[in-house]
Short mmCIF file of C-alpha atoms in Angstrom, two decimals:
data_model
loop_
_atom_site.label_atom_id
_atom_site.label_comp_id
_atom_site.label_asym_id
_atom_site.label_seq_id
_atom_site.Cartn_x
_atom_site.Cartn_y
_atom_site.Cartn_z
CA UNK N 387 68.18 23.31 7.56
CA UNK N 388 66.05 20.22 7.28
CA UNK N 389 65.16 19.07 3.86
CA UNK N 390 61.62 19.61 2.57
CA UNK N 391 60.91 15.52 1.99
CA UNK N 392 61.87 14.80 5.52
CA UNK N 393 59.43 17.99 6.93
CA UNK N 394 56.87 16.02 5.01
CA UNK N 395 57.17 13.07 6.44
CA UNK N 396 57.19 14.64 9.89
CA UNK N 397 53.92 15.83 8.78
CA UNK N 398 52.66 12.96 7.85
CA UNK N 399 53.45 11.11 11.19
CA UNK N 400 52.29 13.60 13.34
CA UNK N 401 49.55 15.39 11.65
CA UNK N 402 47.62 17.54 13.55
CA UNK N 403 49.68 17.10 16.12
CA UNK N 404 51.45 20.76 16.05
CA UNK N 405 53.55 19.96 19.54
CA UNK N 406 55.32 16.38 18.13
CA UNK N 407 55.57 17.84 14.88
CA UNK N 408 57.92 21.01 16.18
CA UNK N 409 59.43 18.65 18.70
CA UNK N 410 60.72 15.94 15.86
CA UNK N 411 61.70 19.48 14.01
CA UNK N 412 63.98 20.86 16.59
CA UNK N 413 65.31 17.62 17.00
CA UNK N 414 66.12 16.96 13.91
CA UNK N 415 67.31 19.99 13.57
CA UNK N 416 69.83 20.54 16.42
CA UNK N 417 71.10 17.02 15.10
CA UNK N 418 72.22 19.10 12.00
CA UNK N 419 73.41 22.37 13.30
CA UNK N 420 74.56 21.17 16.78
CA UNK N 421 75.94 24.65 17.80
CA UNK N 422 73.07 27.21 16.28
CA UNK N 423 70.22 27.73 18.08
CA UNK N 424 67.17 26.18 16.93
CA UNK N 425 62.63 27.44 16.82
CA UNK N 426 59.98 26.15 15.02
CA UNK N 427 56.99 27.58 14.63
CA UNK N 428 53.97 25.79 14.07
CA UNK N 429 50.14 25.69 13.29
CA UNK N 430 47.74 23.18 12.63
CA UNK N 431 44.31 23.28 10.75
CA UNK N 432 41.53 20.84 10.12
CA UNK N 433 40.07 22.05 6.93
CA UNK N 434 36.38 20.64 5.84
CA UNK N 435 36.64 18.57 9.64
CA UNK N 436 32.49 18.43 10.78
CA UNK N 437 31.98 19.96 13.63
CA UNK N 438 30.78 18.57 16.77
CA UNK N 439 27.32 21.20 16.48
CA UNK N 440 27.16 19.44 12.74
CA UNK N 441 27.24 15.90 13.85
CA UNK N 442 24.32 16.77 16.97
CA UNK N 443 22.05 18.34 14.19
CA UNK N 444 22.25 14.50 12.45
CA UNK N 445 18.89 12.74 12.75
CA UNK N 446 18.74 8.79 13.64
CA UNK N 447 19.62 6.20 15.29
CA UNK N 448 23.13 6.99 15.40
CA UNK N 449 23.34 10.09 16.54
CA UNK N 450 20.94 9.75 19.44
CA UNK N 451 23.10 6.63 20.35
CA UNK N 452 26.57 9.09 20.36
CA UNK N 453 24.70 11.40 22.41
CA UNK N 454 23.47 8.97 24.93
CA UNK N 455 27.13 7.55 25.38
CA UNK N 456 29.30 10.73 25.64
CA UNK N 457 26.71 12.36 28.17
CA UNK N 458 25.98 11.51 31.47
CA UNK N 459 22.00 11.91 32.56
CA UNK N 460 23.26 15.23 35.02
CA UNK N 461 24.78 16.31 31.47
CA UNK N 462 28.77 15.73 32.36
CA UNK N 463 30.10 14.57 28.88
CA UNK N 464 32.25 11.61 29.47
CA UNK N 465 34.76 9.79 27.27
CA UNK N 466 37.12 6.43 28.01
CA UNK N 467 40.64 7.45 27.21
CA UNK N 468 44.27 5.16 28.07
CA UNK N 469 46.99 8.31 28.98
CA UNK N 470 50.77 7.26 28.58
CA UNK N 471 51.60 9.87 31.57
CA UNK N 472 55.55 10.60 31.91
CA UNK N 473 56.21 12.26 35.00
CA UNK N 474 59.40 14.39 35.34
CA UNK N 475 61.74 15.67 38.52
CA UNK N 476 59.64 18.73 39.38
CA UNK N 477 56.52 17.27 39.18
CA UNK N 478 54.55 17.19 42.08
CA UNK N 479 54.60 13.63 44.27
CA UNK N 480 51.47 14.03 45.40
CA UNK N 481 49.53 11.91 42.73
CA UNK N 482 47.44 9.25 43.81
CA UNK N 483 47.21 7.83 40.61
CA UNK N 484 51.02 7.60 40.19
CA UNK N 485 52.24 4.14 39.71
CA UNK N 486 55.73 5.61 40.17
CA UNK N 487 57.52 8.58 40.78
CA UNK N 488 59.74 10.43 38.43
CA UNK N 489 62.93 9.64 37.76
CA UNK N 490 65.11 11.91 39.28
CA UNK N 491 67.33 12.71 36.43
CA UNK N 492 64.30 12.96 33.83
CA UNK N 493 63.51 16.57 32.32
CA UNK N 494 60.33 17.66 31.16
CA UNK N 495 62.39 17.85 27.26
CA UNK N 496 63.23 14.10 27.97
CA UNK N 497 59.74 13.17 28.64
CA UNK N 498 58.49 14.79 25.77
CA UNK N 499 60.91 13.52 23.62
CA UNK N 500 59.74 9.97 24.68
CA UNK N 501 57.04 10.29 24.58
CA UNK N 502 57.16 11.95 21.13
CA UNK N 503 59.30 8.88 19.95
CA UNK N 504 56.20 6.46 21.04
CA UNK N 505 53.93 8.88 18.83
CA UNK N 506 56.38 8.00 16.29
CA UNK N 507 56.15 3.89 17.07
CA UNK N 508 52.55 4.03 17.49
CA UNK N 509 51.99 5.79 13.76
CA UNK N 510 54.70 3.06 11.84
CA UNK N 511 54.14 -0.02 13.76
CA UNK N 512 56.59 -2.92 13.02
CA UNK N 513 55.87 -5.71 10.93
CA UNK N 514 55.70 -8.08 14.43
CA UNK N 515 53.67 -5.73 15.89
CA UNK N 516 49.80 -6.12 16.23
CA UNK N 517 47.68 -4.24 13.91
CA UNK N 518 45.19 -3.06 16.61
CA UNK N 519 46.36 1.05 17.53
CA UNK N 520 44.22 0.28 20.49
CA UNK N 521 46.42 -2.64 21.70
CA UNK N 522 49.68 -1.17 20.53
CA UNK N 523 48.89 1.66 23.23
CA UNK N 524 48.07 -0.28 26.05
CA UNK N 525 51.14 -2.13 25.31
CA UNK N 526 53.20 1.35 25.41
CA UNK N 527 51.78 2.10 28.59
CA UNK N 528 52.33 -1.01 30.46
CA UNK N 529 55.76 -0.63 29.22
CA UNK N 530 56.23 3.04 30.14
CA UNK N 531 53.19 4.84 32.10
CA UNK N 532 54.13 6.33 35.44
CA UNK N 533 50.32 6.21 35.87
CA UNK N 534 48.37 2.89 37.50
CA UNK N 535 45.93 3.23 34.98
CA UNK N 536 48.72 1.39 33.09
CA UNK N 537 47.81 -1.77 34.94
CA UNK N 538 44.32 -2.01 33.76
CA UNK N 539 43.31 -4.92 31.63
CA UNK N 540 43.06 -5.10 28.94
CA UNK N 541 43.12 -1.44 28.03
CA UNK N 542 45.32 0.17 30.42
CA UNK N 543 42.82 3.12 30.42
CA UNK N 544 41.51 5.15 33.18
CA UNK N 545 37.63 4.16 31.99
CA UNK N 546 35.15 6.79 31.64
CA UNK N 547 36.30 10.05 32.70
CA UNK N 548 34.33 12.85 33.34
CA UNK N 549 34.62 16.84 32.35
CA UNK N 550 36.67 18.39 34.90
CA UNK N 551 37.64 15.14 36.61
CA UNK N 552 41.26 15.62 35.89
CA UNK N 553 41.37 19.60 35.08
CA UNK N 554 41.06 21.71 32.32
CA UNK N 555 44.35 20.94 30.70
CA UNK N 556 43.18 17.39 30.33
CA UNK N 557 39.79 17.99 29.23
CA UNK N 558 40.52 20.03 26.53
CA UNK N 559 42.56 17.40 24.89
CA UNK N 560 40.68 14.33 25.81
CA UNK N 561 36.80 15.66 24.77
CA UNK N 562 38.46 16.88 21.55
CA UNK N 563 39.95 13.72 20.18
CA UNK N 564 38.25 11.04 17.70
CA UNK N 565 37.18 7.99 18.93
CA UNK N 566 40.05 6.12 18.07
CA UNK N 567 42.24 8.95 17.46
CA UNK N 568 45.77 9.83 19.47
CA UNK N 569 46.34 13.03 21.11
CA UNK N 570 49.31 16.05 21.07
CA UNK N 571 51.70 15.58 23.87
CA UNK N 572 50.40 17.81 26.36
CA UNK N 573 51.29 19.24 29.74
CA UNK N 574 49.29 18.31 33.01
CA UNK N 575 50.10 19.32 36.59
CA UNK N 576 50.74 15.33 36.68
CA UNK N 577 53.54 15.42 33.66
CA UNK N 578 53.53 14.66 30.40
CA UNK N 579 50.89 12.88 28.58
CA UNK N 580 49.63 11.18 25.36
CA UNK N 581 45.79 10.00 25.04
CA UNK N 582 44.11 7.21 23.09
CA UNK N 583 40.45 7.96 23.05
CA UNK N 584 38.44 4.54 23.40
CA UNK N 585 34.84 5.66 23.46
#
């Protein structure tokens, strides 16, 4: 039983981020009742959040501009994202964009739970941390990415990626997110990821 201040300040770190949120719940959870099994249910709504068909109907300079730079002139949409990719034993080796392979003792649970840990850092940075969410995340993924994109400077992102470059699983996450914003944790045939949406 996890008191109602701490389930609000789960909520407040992770949002609308339903998967961390139930993770940090079960965790905390099975801290306090060790030998009972443990669920959480969860759902997550953005009330009064425009929609995407709302913000093309805008007139101006603007919007043209967003269209022109999320849409490729064959009419792919594109973003630039950074992915903090945790693979796991189970995960396929064959990944030519794998920096490293997967430890052999880590779990998919494990990776989550890392990764939803570096959610956690990301949200409450520490006082000698920088400021910038944008370099914060690079940092985190030159620290802990088994992808190469990890290596890119200064971002450690993969650039612009296309729609259905890296599947549907990843699409539907990355083309969903703010610019600026940080995604779910969220399962790829790759691993485990997290995405910070550049552009």
């Amino acid at each position: 039983h996890l008191e109602s201040s701490r389930l609000a300040e789960i909520a407040e770190v992770h949002g609308t981020r339903p998967k961390a949120a139930s993770l940090r719940i079960c965790t905390d959870a099975a801290e306090h009742a060790p030998k009972e099994a443990v669920g959480v249910i969860s759902v997550s709504l953005q009330v009064g959040v425009e929609t995407e068909a709302k913000a093309s109907d805008t007139k101006g300079p603007e919007a043209k501009k967003r269209k022109v730079e999320n849409v490729t002139p064959s009419g792919k949409r594109k973003v630039r994202v950074a992915s903090l990719l945790l693979k796991y034993a189970g995960v396929s080796d064959a990944d030519s964009l794998a920096r490293r392979k997967a430890p052999a003792n880590r779990t998919q649970v494990a990776a989550e739970r890392l990764l939803m840990q570096t959610l956690e850092e990301l949200r409450r940075p520490k006082p000698d941390e920088h400021k910038d969410l944008a370099v914060r995340f690079a940092a985190k993924c030159e620290a802990l990415s088994d992808c190469k994109s990890a290596t890119n400077k200064p971002h450690a992102d993969l650039g612009w990626v296309f729609e259905g470059q890296f599947g549907k699983e990843f699409d539907a996450v990355a083309f969903d997110l703010e610019v600026g914003g940080l995604s779910d944790i969220f399962t790829t045939p790759r691993g485990v990821h997290i995405l910070y949406r550049l552009a």
